[in-house]
CSV table of C-alpha atoms in Angstrom, one decimal:
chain,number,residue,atom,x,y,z
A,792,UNK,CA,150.3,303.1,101.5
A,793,UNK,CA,149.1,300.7,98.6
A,794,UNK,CA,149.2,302.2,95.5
A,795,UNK,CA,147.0,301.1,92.4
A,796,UNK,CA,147.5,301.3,89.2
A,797,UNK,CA,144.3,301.6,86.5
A,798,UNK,CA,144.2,301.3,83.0
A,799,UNK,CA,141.1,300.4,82.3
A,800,UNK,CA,137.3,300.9,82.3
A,801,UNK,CA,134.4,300.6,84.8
A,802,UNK,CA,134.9,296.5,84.6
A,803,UNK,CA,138.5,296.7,85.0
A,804,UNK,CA,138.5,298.9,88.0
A,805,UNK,CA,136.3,297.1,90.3
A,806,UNK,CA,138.9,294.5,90.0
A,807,UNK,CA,141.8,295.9,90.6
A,808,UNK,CA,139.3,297.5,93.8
A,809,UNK,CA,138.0,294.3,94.8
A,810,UNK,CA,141.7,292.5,94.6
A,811,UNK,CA,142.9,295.8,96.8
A,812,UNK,CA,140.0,295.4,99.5
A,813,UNK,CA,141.3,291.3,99.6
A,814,UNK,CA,145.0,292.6,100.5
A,815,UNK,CA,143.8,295.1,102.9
A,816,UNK,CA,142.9,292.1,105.0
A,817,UNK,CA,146.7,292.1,105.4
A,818,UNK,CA,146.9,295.6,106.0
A,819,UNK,CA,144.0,297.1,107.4
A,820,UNK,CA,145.4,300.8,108.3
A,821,UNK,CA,147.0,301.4,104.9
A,822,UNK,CA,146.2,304.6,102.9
A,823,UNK,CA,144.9,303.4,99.3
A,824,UNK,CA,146.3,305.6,96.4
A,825,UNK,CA,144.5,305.2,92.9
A,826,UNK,CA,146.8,306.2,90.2
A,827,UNK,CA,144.9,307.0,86.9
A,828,UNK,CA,147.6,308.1,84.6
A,829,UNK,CA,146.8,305.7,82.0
A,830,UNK,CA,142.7,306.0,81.9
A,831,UNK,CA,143.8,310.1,82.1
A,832,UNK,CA,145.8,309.7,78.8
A,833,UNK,CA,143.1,307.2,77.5
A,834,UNK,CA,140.3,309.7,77.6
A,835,UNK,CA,141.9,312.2,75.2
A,836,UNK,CA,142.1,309.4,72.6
A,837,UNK,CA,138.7,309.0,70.3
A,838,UNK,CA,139.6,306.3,69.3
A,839,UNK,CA,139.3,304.3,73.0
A,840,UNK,CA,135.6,305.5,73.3
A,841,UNK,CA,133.7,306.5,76.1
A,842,UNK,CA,133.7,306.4,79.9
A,843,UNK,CA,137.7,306.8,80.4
A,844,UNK,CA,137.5,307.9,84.4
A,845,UNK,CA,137.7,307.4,87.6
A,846,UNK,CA,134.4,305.2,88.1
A,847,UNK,CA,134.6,304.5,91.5
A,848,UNK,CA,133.8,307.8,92.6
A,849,UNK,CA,130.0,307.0,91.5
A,850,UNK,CA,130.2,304.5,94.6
A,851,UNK,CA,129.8,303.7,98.1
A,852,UNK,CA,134.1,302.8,98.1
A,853,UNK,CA,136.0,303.4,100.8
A,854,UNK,CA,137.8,306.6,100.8
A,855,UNK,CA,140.7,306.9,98.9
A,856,UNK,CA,143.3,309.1,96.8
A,857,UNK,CA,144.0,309.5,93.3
A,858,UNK,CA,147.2,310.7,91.6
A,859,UNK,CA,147.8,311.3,88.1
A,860,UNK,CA,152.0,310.7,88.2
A,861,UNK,CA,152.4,310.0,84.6
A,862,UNK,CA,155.1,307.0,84.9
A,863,UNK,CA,156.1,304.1,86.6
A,864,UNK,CA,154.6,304.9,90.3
A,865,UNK,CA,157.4,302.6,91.7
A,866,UNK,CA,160.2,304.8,90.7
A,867,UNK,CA,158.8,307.6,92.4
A,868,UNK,CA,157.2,306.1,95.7
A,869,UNK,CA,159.3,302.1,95.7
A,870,UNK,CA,162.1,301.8,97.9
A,871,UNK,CA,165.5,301.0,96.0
A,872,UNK,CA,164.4,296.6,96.5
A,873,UNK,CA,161.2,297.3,95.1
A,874,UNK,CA,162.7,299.6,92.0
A,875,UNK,CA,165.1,296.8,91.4
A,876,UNK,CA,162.5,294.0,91.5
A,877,UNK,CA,160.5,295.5,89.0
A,878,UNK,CA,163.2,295.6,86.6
A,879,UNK,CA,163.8,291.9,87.2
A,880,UNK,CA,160.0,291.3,86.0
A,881,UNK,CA,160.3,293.7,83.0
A,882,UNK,CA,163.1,291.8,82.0
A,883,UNK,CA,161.5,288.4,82.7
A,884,UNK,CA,159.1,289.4,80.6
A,885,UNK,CA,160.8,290.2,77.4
A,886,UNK,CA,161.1,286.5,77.4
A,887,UNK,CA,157.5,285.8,77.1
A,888,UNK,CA,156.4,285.3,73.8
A,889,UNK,CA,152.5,284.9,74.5
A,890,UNK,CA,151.2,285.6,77.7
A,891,UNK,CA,148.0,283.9,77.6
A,892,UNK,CA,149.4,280.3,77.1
A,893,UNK,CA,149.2,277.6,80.1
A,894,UNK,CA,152.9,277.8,79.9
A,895,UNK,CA,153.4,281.5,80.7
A,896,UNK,CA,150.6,281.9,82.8
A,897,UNK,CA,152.7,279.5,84.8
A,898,UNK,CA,155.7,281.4,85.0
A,899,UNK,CA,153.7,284.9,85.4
A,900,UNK,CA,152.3,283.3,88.8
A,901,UNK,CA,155.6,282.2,89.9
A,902,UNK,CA,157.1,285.5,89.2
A,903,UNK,CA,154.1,287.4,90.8
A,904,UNK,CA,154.5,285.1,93.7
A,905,UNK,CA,158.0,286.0,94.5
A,906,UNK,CA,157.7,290.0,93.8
A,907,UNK,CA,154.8,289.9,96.6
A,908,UNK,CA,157.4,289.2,99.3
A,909,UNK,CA,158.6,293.2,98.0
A,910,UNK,CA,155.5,294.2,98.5
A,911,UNK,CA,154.9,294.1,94.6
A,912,UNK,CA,151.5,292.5,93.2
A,913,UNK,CA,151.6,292.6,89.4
A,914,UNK,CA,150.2,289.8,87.7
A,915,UNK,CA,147.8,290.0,84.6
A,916,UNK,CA,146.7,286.7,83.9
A,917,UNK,CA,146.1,283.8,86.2
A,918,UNK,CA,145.7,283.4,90.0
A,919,UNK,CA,148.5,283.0,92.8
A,920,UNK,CA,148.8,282.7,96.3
A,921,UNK,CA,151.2,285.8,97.8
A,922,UNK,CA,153.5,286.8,100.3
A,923,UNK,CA,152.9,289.0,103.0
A,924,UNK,CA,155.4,292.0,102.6
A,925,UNK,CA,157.3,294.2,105.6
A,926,UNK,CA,157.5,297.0,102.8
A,927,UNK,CA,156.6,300.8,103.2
A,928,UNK,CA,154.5,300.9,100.4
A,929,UNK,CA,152.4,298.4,98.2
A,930,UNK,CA,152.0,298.5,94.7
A,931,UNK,CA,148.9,296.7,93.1
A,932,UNK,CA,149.3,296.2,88.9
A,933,UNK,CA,147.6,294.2,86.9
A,934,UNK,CA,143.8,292.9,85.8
A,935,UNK,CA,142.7,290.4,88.5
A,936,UNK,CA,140.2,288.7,86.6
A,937,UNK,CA,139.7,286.0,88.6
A,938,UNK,CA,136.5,285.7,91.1
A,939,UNK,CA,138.9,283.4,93.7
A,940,UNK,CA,140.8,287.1,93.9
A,941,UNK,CA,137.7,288.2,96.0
A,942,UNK,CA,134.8,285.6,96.1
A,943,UNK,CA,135.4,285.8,99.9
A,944,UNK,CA,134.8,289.4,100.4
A,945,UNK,CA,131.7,289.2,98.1
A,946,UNK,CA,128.8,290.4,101.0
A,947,UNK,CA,131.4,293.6,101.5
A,948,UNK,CA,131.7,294.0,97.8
A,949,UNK,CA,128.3,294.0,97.0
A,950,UNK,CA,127.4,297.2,99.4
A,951,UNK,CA,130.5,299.0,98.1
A,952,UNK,CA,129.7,298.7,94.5
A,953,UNK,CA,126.3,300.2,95.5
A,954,UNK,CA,125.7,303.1,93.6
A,955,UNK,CA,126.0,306.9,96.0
A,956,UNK,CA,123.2,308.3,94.3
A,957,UNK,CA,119.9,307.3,94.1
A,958,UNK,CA,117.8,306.1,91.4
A,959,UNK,CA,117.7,309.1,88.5
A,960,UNK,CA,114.0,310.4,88.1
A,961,UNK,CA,114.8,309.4,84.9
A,962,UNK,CA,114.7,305.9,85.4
A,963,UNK,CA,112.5,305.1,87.9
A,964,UNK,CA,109.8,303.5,85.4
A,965,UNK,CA,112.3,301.5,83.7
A,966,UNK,CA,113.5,300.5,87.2
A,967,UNK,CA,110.4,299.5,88.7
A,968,UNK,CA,109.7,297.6,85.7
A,969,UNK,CA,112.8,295.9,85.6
A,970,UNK,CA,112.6,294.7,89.6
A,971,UNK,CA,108.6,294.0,88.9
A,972,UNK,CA,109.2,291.5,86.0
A,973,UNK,CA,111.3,288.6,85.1
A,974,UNK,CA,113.7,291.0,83.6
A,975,UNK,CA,116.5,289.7,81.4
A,976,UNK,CA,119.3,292.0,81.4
A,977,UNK,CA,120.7,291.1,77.5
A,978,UNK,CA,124.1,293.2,77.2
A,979,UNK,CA,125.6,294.2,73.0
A,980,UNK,CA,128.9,294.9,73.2
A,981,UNK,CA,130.0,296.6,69.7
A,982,UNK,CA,134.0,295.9,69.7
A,983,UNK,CA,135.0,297.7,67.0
A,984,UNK,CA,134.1,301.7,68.6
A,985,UNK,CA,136.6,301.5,71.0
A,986,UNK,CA,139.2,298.6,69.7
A,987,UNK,CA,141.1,299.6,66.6
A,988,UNK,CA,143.8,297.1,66.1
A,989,UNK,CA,142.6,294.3,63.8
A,990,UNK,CA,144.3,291.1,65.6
A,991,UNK,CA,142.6,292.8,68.8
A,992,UNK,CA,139.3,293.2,67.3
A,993,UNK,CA,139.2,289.7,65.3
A,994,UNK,CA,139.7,287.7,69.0
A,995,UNK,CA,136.7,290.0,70.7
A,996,UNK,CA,134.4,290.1,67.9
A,997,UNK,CA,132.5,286.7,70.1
A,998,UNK,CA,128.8,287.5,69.7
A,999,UNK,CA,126.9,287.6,66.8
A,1000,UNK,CA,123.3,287.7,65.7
A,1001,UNK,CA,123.6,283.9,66.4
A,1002,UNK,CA,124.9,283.9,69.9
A,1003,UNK,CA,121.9,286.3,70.6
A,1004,UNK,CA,119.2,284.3,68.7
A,1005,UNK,CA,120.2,281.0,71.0
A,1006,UNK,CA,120.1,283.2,74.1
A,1007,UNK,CA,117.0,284.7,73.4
A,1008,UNK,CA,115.8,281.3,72.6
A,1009,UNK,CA,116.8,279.5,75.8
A,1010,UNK,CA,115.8,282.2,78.3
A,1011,UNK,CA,112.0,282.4,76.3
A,1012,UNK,CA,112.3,278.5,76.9
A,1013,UNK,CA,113.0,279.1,80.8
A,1014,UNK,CA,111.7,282.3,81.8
A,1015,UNK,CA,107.8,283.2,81.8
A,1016,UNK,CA,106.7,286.7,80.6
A,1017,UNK,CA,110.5,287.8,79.9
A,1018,UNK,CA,111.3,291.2,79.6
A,1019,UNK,CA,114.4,292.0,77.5
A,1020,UNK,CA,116.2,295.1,79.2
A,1021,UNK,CA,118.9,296.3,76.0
A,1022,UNK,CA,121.9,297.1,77.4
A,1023,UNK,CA,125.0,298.6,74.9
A,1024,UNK,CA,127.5,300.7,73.8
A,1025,UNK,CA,125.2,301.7,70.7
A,1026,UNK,CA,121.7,301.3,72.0
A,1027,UNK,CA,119.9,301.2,68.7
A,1028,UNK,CA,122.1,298.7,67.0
A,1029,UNK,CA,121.4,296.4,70.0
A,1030,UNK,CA,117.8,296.9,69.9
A,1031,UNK,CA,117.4,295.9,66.2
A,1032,UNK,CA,120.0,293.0,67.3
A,1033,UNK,CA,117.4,291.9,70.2
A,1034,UNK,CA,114.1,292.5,68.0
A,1035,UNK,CA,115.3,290.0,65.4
A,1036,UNK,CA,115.0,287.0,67.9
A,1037,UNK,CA,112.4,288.1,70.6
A,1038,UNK,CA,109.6,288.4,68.1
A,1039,UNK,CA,106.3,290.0,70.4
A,1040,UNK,CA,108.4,289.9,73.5
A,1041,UNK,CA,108.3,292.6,76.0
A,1042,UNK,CA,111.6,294.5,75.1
A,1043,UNK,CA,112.5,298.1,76.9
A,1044,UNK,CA,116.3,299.6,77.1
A,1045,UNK,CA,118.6,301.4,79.0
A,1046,UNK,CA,118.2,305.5,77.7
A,1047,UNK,CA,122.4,304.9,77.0
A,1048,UNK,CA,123.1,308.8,78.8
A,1049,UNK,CA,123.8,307.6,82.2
A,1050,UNK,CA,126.6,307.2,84.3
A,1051,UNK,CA,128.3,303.9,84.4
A,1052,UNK,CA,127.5,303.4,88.3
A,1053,UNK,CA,123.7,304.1,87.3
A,1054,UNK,CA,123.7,301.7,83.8
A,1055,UNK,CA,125.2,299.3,86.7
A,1056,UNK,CA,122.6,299.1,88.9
A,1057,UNK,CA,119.6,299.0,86.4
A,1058,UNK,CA,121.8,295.8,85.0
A,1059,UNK,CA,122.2,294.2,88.5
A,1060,UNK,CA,118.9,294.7,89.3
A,1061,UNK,CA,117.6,292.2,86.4
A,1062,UNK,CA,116.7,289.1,87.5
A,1063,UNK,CA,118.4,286.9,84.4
A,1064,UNK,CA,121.5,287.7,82.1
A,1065,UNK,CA,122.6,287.7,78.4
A,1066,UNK,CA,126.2,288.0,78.8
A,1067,UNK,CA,129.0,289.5,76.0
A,1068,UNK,CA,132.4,288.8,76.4
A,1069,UNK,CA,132.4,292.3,78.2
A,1070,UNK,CA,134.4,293.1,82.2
A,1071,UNK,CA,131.1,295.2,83.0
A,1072,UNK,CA,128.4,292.4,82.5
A,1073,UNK,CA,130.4,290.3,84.0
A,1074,UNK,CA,130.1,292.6,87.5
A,1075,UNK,CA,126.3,292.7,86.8
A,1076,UNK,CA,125.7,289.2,87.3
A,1077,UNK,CA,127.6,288.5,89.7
A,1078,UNK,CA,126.2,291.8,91.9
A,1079,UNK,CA,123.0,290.2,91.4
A,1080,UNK,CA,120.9,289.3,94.5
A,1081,UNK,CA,118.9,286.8,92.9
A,1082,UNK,CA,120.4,283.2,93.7
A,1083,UNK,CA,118.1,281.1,91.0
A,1084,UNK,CA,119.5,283.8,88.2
A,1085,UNK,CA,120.0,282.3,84.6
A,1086,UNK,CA,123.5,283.3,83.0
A,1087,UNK,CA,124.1,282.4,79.4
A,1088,UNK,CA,127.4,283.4,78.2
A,1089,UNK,CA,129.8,282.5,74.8
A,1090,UNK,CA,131.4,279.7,76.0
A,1091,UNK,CA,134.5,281.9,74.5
A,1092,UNK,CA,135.6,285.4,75.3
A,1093,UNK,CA,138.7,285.9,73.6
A,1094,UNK,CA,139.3,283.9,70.3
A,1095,UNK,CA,142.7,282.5,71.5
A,1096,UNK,CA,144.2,278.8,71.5
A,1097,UNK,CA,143.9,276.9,73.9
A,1098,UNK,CA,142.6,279.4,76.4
A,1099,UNK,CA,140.0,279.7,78.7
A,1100,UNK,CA,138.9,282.9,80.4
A,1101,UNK,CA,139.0,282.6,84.1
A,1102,UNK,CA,135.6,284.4,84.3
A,1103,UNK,CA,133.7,282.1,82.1
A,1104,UNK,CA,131.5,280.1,85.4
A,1105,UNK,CA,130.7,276.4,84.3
A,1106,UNK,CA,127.3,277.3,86.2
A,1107,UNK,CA,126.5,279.5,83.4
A,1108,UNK,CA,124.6,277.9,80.3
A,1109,UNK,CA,127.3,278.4,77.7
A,1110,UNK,CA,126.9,278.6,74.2
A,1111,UNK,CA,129.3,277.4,71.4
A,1112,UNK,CA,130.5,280.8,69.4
């Protein structure tokens, strides 16, 4: 079996999914546990905000389990190699002092690299190849922010992340409109509902009213007849945020009631993209179908030293935050 382990979002899901679809070329007839302790234990705190479930049931996935264990899924399902490896990394790891400089990132590939060959792929920042493991079980931990995880497996990707249900009745005007027009999907990101640790929200809060006047300003440079589709966390706050900049443009937004695989698919379905330093726009864009999209992004997601976030795309037009 390969067993997953989520702690995240919508964003961080698809993923730790699309990373787990890459290794099943390796193992093809393996039974794919989800285990959703954390986002379980998540969703009964306020102060982590909304949308703390399993998301991939909204769509067309392949089929899989979920468990709800609680603790370390190794101890329960690992063989006794795989239950001492993992205590080699959590001991490695004490070691590490920041995990987001070139120097660790270095050391977490190497260490990632070497627990594959047990069948163990934990790594949460940077990209590694892996070893191909004789082991009962598999055990996926981790963020996999990195498109070379999956780029390969893109076409298979982008039926899978299709939405199960149609279009609500509640949205088919604003999705004709948005597949009709040179749509510009512009996505507000308000950090501070659901991050309440102050170091945490100083290196997210990325995109101001700034960032959003340039981008508004480029794409009305590019694009003829825009249409600015508001997409956010706090619809009305973003709305004000997008009115400031677009003067008489067209602007129409998302109702902010709908599932997360329906918010999805009226994102991906834009033609052109306003990015925040947000997991979920970041799968909007790159679900989209139309290969002469615009991207503008902060050319900064986290406000860190000396570090770059593997998802920022030097095709994108970036912006200086």
């Amino acid at each position: 079996m390969i067993f997953i382990s989520q702690g995240g979002r919508c964003g961080n899901q698809l993923f730790n999914y699309a990373f787990m679809r890459r290794l099943q070329n390796y193992y093809p007839n393996e039974k794919v546990v989800f285990d959703f302790s954390d986002v379980v234990l998540k969703s009964t705190e306020k102060s982590c905000g909304q949308y703390w479930e399993d998301s991939l049931k909204y769509f067309n996935t392949i089929p899989y389990e979920t468990i709800t264990y609680g603790d370390n899924i190794i101890s329960k399902y690992g063989s006794f190699k795989q239950n001492i490896s993992f205590l080699v990394w959590k001991f490695a790891n004490k070691f590490v002092k920041n995990n987001l400089s070139a120097k660790s990132i270095k050391f977490q590939e190497r260490l990632y690299y070497y627990l594959s060959k047990f069948g163990i792929y934990y790594l949460n920042n940077g990209y590694s190849k892996f070893q191909i493991s004789g082991a009962k079980n598999k055990f996926i931990y981790g963020t996999y922010e990195d498109i070379r995880w999956f780029d390969d497996i893109r076409e298979k990707l982008l039926i899978e992340f299709t939405p199960k249900a149609p279009v609500l009745d509640t949205n088919i005007e604003l999705y004709n409109k948005i597949i009709s027009s040179n749509s510009i999907c512009i996505s507000l990101r308000r950090w501070d509902l659901d991050v309440q640790n102050n170091t945490g929200l100083k290196a997210r809060k990325i995109c101001d009213e700034n960032y959003y006047s340039q981008a508004i300003n480029y794409m009305k440079s590019k694009v003829d007849n825009p249409v600015f589709v508001v997409f956010s966390d706090d619809v009305e706050w973003g709305k004000n945020i997008v009115k400031k900049a677009a003067g008489n443009e067209t602007i129409i937004s998302e109702s902010g009631q709908d599932n997360v695989a329906e918010k999805l698919r009226l994102m991906y379905s834009c033609k052109h993209f306003i990015l925040a330093n947000s997991t979920f726009c970041w799968w909007a864009q790159y679900l989209c179908k139309n290969d002469s999209k615009i991207v503008v992004s902060p050319n900064c997601w986290l406000k860190i030293k000396n570090y770059s976030h593997p998802l920022i795309s030097n095709e994108w037009v970036l912006l200086k935050t």
